Coordinates of N, CA and C in Angstrom, one line a residue:
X262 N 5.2 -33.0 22.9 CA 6.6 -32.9 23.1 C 7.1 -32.0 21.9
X263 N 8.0 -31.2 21.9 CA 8.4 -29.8 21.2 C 9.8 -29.9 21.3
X264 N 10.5 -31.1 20.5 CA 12.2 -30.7 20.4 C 13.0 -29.7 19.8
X265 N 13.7 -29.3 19.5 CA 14.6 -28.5 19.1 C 15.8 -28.0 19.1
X266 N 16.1 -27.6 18.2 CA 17.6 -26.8 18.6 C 17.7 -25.5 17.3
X267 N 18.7 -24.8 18.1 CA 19.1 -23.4 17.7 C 20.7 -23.1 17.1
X268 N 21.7 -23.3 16.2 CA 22.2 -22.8 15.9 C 23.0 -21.4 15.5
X269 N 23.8 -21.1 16.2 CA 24.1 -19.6 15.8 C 25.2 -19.5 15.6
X270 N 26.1 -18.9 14.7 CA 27.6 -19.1 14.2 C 27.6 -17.4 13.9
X271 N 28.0 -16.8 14.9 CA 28.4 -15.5 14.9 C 30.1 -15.3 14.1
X272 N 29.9 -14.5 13.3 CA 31.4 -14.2 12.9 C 31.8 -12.7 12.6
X273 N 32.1 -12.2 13.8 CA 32.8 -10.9 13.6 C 31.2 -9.8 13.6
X274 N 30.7 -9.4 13.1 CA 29.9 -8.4 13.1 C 28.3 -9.1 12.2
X275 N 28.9 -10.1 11.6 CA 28.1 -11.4 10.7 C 27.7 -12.0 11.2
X276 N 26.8 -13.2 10.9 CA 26.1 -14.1 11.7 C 25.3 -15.1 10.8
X277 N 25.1 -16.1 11.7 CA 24.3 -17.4 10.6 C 24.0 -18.1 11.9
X278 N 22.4 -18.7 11.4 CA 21.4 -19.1 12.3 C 21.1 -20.2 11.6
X279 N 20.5 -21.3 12.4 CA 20.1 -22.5 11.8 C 19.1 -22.8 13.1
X280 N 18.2 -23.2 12.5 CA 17.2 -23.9 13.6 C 16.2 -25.6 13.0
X281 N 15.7 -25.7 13.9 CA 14.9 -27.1 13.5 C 14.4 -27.4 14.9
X282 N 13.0 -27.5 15.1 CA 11.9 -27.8 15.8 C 10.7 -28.8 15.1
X283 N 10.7 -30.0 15.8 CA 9.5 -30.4 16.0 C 7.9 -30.7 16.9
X284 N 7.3 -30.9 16.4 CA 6.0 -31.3 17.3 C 5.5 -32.4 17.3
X285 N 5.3 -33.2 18.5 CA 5.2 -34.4 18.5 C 4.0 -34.4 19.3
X286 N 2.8 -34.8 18.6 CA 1.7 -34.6 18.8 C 0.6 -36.2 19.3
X287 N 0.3 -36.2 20.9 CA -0.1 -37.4 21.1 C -1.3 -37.3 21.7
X288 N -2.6 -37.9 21.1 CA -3.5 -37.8 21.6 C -4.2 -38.9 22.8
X289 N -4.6 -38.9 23.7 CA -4.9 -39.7 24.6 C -6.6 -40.6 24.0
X290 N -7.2 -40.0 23.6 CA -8.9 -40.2 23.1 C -8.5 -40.3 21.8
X291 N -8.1 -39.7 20.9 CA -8.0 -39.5 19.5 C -6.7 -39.9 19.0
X292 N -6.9 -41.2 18.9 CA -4.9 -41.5 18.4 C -5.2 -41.6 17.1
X293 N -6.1 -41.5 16.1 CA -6.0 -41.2 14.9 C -6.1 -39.7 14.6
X294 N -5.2 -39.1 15.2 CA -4.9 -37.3 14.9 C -3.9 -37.3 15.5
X295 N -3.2 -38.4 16.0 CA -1.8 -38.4 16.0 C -0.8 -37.6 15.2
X296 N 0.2 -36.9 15.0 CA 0.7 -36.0 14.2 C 2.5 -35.8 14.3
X297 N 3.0 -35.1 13.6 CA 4.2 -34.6 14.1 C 4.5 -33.5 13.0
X298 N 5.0 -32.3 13.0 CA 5.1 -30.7 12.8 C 6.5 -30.1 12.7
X299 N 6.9 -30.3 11.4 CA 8.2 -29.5 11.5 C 8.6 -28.7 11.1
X300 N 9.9 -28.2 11.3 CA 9.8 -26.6 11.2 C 11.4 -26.0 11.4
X301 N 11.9 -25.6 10.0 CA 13.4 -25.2 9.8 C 13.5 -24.0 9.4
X302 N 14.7 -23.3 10.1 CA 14.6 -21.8 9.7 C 16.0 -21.8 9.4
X303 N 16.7 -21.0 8.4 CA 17.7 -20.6 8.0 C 18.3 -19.2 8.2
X304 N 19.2 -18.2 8.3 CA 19.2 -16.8 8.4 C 20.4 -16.5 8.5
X305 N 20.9 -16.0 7.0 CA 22.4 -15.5 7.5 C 22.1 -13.5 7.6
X306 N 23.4 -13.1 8.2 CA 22.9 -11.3 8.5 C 25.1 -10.8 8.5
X307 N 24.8 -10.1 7.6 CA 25.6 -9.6 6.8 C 25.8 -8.1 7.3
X308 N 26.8 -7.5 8.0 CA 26.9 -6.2 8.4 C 28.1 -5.5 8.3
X309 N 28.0 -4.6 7.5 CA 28.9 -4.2 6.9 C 29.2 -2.8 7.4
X310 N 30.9 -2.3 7.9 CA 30.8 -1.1 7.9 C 30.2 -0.2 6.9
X311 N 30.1 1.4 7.8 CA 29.3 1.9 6.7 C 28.0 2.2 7.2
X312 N 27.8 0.9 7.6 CA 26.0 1.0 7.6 C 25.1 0.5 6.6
X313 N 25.7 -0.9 5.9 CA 24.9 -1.6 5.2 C 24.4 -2.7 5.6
X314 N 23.6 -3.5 5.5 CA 23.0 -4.6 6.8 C 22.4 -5.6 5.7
X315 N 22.8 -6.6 5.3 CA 21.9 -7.6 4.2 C 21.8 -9.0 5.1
X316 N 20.1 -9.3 4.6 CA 20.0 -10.1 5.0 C 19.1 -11.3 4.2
X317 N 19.1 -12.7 4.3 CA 18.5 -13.9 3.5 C 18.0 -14.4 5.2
X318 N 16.8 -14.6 4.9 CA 15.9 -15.9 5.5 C 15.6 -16.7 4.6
X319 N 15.3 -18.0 5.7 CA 14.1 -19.0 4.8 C 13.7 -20.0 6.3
X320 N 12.0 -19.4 6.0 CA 11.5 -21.1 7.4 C 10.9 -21.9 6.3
X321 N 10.6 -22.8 6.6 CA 9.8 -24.4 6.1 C 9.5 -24.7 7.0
X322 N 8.1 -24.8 6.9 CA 7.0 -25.5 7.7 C 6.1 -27.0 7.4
X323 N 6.0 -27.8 8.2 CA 5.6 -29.2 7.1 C 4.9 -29.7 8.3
X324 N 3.5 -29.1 8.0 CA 2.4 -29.3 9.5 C 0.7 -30.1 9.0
X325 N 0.5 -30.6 10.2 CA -0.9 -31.4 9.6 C -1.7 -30.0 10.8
X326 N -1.7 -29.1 10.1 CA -3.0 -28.3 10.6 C -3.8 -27.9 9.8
X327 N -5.5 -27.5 10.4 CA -6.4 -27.4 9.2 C -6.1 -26.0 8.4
X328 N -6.1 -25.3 8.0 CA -5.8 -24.2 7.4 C -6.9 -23.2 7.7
X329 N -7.5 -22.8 8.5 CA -8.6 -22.4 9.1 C -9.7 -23.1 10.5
X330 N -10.1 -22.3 10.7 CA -11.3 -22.7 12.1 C -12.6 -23.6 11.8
X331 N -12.5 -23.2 10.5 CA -13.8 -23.8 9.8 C -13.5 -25.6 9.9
X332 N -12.2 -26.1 9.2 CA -12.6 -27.3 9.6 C -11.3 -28.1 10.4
X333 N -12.0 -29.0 10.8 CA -11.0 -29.9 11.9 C -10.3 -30.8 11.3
X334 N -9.3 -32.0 12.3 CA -8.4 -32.9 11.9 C -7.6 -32.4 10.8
X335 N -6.5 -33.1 10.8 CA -5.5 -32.7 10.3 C -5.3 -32.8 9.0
X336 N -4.6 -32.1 8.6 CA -4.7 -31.7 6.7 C -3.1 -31.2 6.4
X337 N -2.5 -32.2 5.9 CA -1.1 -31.7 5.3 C -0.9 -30.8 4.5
X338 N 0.6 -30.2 5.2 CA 0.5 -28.8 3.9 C 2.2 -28.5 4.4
X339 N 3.1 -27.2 3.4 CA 3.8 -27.0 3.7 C 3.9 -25.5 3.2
X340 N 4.6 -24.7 3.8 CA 4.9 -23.6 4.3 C 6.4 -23.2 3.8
X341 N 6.5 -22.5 3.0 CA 8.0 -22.3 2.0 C 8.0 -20.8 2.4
X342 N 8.7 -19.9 2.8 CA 9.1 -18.5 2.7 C 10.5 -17.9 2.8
X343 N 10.9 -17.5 2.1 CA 12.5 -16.9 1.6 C 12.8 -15.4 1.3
X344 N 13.1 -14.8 2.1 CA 13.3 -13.7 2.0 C 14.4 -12.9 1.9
X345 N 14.5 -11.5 1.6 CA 16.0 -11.0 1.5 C 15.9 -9.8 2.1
X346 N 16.5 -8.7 2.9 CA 16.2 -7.4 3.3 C 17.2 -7.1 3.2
X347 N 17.3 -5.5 2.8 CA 18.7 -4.9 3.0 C 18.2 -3.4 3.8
X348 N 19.4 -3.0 4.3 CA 18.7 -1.9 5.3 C 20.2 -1.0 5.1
X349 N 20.2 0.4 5.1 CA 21.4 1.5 4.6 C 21.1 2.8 6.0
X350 N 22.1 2.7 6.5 CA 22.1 3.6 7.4 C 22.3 5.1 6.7
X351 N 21.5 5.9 6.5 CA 21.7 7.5 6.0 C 22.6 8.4 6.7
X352 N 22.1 8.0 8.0 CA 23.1 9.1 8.9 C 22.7 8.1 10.4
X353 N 23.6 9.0 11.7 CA 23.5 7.9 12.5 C 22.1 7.7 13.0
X354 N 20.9 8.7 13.3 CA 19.7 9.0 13.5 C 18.9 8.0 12.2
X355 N 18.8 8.1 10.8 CA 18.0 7.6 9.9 C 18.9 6.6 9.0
X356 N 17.6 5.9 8.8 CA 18.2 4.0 8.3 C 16.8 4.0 7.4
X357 N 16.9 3.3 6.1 CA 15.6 2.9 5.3 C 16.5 1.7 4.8
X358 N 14.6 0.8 4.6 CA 15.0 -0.9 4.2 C 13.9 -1.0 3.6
X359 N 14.6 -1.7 2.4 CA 14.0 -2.8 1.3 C 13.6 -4.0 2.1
X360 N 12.6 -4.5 1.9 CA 12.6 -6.3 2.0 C 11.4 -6.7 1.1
X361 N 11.5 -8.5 1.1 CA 11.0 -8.8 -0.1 C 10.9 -10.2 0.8
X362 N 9.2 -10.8 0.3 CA 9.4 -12.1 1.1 C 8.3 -13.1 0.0
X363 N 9.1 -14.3 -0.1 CA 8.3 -15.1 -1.6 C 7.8 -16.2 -0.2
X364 N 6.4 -16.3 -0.3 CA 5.8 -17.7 0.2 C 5.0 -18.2 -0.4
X365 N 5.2 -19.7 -0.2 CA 4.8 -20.8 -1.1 C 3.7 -22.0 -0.1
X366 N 2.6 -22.2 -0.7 CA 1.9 -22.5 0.3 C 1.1 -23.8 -0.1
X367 N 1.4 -25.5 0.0 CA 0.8 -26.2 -0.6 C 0.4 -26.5 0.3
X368 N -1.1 -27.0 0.1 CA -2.1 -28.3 0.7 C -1.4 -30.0 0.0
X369 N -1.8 -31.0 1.0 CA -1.7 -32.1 0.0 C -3.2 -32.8 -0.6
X370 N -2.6 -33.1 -1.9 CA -3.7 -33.6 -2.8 C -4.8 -34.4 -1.8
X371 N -6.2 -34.4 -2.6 CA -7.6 -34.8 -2.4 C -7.9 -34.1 -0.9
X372 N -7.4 -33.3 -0.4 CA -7.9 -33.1 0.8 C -8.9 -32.2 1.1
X373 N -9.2 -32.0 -0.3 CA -10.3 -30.4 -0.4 C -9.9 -29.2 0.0
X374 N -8.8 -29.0 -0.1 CA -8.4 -27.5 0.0 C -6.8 -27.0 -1.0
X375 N -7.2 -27.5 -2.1 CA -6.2 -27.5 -2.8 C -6.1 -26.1 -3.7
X376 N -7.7 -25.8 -3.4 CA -7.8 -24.2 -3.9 C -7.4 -23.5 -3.0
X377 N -6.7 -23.8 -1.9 CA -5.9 -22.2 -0.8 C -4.3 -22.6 -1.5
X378 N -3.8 -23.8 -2.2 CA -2.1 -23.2 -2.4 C -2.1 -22.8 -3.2
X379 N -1.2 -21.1 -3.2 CA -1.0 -20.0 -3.7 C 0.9 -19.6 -3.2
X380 N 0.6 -18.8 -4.0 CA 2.0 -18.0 -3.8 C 1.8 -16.4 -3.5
X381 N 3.0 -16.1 -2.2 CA 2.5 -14.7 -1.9 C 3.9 -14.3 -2.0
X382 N 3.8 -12.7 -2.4 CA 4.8 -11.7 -2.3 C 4.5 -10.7 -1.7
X383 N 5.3 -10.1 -1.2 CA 5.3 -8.8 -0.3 C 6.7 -7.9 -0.3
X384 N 6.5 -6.9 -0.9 CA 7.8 -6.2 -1.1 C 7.1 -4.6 0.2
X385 N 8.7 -4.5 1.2 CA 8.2 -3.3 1.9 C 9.5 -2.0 2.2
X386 N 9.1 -1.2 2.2 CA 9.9 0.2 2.2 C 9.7 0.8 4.1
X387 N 10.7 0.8 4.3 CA 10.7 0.6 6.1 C 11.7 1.9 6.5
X388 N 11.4 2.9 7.0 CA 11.8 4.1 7.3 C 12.3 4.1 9.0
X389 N 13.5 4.3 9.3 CA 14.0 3.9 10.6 C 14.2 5.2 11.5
X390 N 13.9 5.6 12.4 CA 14.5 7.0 13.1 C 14.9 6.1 14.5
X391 N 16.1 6.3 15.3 CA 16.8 6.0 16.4 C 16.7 6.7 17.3
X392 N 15.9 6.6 18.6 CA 15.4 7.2 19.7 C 16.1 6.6 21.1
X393 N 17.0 5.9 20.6 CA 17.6 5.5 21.8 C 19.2 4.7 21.3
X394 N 20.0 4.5 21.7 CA 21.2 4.1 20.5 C 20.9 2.7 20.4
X395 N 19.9 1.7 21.0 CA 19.3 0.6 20.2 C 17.8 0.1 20.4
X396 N 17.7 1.5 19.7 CA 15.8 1.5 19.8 C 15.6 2.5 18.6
X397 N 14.7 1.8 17.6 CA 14.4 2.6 16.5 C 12.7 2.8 16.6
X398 N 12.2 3.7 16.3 CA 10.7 4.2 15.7 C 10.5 3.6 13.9
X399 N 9.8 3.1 13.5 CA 9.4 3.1 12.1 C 8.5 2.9 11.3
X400 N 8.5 3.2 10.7 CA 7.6 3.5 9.8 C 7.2 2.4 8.2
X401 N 6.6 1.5 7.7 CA 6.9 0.8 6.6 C 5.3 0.6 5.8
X402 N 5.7 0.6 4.5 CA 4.4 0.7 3.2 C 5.0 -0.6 2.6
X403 N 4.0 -1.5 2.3 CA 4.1 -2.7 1.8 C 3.1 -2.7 0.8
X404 N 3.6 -3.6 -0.1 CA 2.3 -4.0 -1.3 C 2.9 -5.2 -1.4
X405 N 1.3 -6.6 -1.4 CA 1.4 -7.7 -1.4 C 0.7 -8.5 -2.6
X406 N 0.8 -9.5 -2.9 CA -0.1 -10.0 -4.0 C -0.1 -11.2 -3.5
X407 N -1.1 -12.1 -3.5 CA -1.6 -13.6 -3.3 C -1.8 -14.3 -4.6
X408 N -1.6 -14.8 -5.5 CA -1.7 -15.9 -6.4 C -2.0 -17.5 -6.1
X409 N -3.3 -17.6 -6.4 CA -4.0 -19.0 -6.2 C -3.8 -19.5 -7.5
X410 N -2.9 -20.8 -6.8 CA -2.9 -21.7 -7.8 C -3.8 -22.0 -8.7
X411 N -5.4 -22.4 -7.8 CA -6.0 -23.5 -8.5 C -7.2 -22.8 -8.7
X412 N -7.3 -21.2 -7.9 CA -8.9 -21.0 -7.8 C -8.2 -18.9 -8.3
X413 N -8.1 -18.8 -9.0 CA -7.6 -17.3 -9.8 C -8.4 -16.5 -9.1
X414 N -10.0 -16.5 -8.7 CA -10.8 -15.7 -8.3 C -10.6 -15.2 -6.7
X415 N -9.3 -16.1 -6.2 CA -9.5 -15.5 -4.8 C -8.0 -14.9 -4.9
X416 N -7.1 -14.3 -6.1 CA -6.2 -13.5 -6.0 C -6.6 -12.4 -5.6
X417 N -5.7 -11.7 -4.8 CA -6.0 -10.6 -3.8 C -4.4 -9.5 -3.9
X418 N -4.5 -8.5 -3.8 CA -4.0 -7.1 -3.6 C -3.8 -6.8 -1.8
X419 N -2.3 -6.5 -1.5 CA -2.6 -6.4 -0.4 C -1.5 -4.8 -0.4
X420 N -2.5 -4.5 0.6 CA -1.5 -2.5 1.3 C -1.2 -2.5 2.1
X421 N -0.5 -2.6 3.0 CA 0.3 -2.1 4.4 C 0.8 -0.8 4.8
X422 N 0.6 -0.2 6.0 CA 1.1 0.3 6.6 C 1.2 0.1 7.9
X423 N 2.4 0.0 8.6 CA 2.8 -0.1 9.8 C 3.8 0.9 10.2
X424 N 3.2 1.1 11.6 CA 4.2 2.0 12.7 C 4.3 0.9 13.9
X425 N 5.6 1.2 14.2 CA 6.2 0.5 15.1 C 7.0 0.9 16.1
X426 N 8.0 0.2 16.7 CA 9.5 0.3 17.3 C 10.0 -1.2 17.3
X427 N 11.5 -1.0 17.1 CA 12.4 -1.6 17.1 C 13.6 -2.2 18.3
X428 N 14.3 -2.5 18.7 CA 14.8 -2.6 19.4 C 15.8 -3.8 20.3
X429 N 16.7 -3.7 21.2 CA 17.3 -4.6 22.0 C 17.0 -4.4 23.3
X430 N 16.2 -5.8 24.0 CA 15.9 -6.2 25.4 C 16.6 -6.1 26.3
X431 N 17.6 -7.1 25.2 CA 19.0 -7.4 26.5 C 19.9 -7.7 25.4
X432 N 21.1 -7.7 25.7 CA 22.5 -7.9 24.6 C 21.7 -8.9 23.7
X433 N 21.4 -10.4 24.0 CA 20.9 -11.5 23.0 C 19.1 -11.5 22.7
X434 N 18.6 -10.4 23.6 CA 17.2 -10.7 22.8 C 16.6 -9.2 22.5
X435 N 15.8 -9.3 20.8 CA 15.9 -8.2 20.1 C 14.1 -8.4 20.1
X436 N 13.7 -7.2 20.1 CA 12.0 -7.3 19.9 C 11.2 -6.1 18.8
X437 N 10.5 -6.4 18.2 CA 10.0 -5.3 17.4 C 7.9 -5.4 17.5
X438 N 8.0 -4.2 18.2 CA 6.3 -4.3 17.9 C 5.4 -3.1 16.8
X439 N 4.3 -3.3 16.9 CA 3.9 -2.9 15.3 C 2.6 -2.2 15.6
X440 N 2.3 -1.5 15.5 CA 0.6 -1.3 14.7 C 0.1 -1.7 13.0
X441 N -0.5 -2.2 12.8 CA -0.8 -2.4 11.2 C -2.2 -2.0 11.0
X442 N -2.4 -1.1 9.6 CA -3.0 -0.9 8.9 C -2.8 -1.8 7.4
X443 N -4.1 -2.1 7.2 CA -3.8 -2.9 5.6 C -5.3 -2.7 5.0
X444 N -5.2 -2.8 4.0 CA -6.4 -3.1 2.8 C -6.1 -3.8 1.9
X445 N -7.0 -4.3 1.3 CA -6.9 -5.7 -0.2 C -8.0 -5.2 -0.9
X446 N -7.5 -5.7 -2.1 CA -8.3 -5.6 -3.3 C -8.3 -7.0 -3.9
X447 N -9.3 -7.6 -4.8 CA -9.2 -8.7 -5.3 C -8.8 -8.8 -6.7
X448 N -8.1 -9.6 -7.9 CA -7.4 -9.5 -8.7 C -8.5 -8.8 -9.9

C-alpha cells in the first residue's frame, strides 16, 4: 500500500510544492521484513520577470532497503538532499543554470554498512537552447565529490556530461530526458 499526497500552492508565476508518500510493506511468508518507507519532498520555484528562475528543493527518504543487490533484508538508512538552482534567460533562444545539490546518506548503526554514509555534492553548469517555445535542448558539465564518513578510501571524484531535452507534455506535466557521460576518480 503507497499513500500519499501532493501539495501545490501556485502563486502568480511562483510556486511551492509539498509532498509526503508512504510504503507500507506486507509480507505474506516473511512477516519479519515487514516494513514502512517514507518519503518528503519540499520545492519552492521562484520566477521572476526578466528571466530569472530560482529554485530550493529538499526530499528525505527514511527506507529499510539494502543499499545494494549484494545483500538482502532490510537495513535502515536515510536519504537527506537539498538543493538550489538558478537558471538566467540570456536572450529568448539561450538560458544557462547553476545548480548545486548536498546529499546526506546514513545507514543505521551495527548493521554493517556504516562505511557507505557519506556526503555528496554536485555542482552543474547547464546550457539551454529553445527549439520549440516549451522545449529546450541542453547541454550540462557537472563535478561531483563523494565523502565517506567512515571508510576515506572509497572517496570518489565524479565528471558529468549530459545532453538532453527539456520540456512540457501537457500544461501540468513537464519531462526532461538525458544522455550521460560520467567518469570518477578516487580521492
Amino acid at each position: 500500500t503507497i499513500p500519499g499526497f501532493t501539495l501545490e500552492l501556485p502563486f502568480g508565476r511562483n510556486r511551492f510544492d509539498l509532498g509526503f508518500r508512504t510504503e507500507i510493506l506486507r509480507y505474506v511468508a516473511l512477516g519479519s521484513q515487514n516494513t514502512e518507507n517514507y518519503f518528503v519532498l519540499a520545492r519552492g520555484a521562484l520566477d521572476f520577470p526578466g528571466g530569472l528562475k530560482i529554485t530550493l528543493k529538499e526530499d528525505f527518504a527514511h527506507t529499510n532497503q539494502p543499499p545494494n543487490s549484494e545483500l538482502t533484508g532490510p537495513i535502515e538508512s536515510t536519504t537527506n538532499s537539498v538543493g538550489p538552482s538558478i537558471e538566467y534567460a540570456l536572450t529568448r533562444q539561450y538560458s544557462i543554470g547553476l545548480d548545486y545539490t548536498f546529499t546526506h546518506v546514513s545507514f543505521s548503526k551495527d548493521t554493517g554498512v556504516e562505511d557507505l554514509d557519506r556526503n555528496e555534492h554536485l555542482v552543474a553548469l547547464t546550457g539551454f537552447y529553445k527549439i520549440q517555445p516549451k522545449t529546450d535542448l541542453l547541454a550540462s558539465f557537472g563535478y561531483g565529490r563523494k565523502d565517506f564518513t567512515n571508510a576515506s578510501d572509497r572517496n570518489v571524484n565524479l565528471y558529468l556530461f549530459l545532453l538532453g531535452v527539456r520540456g512540457d507534455i501537457t500544461s501540468r506535466l513537464s519531462s526532461t530526458g538525458w544522455m550521460r557521460m560520467s567518469a570518477s576518480t578516487g580521492s
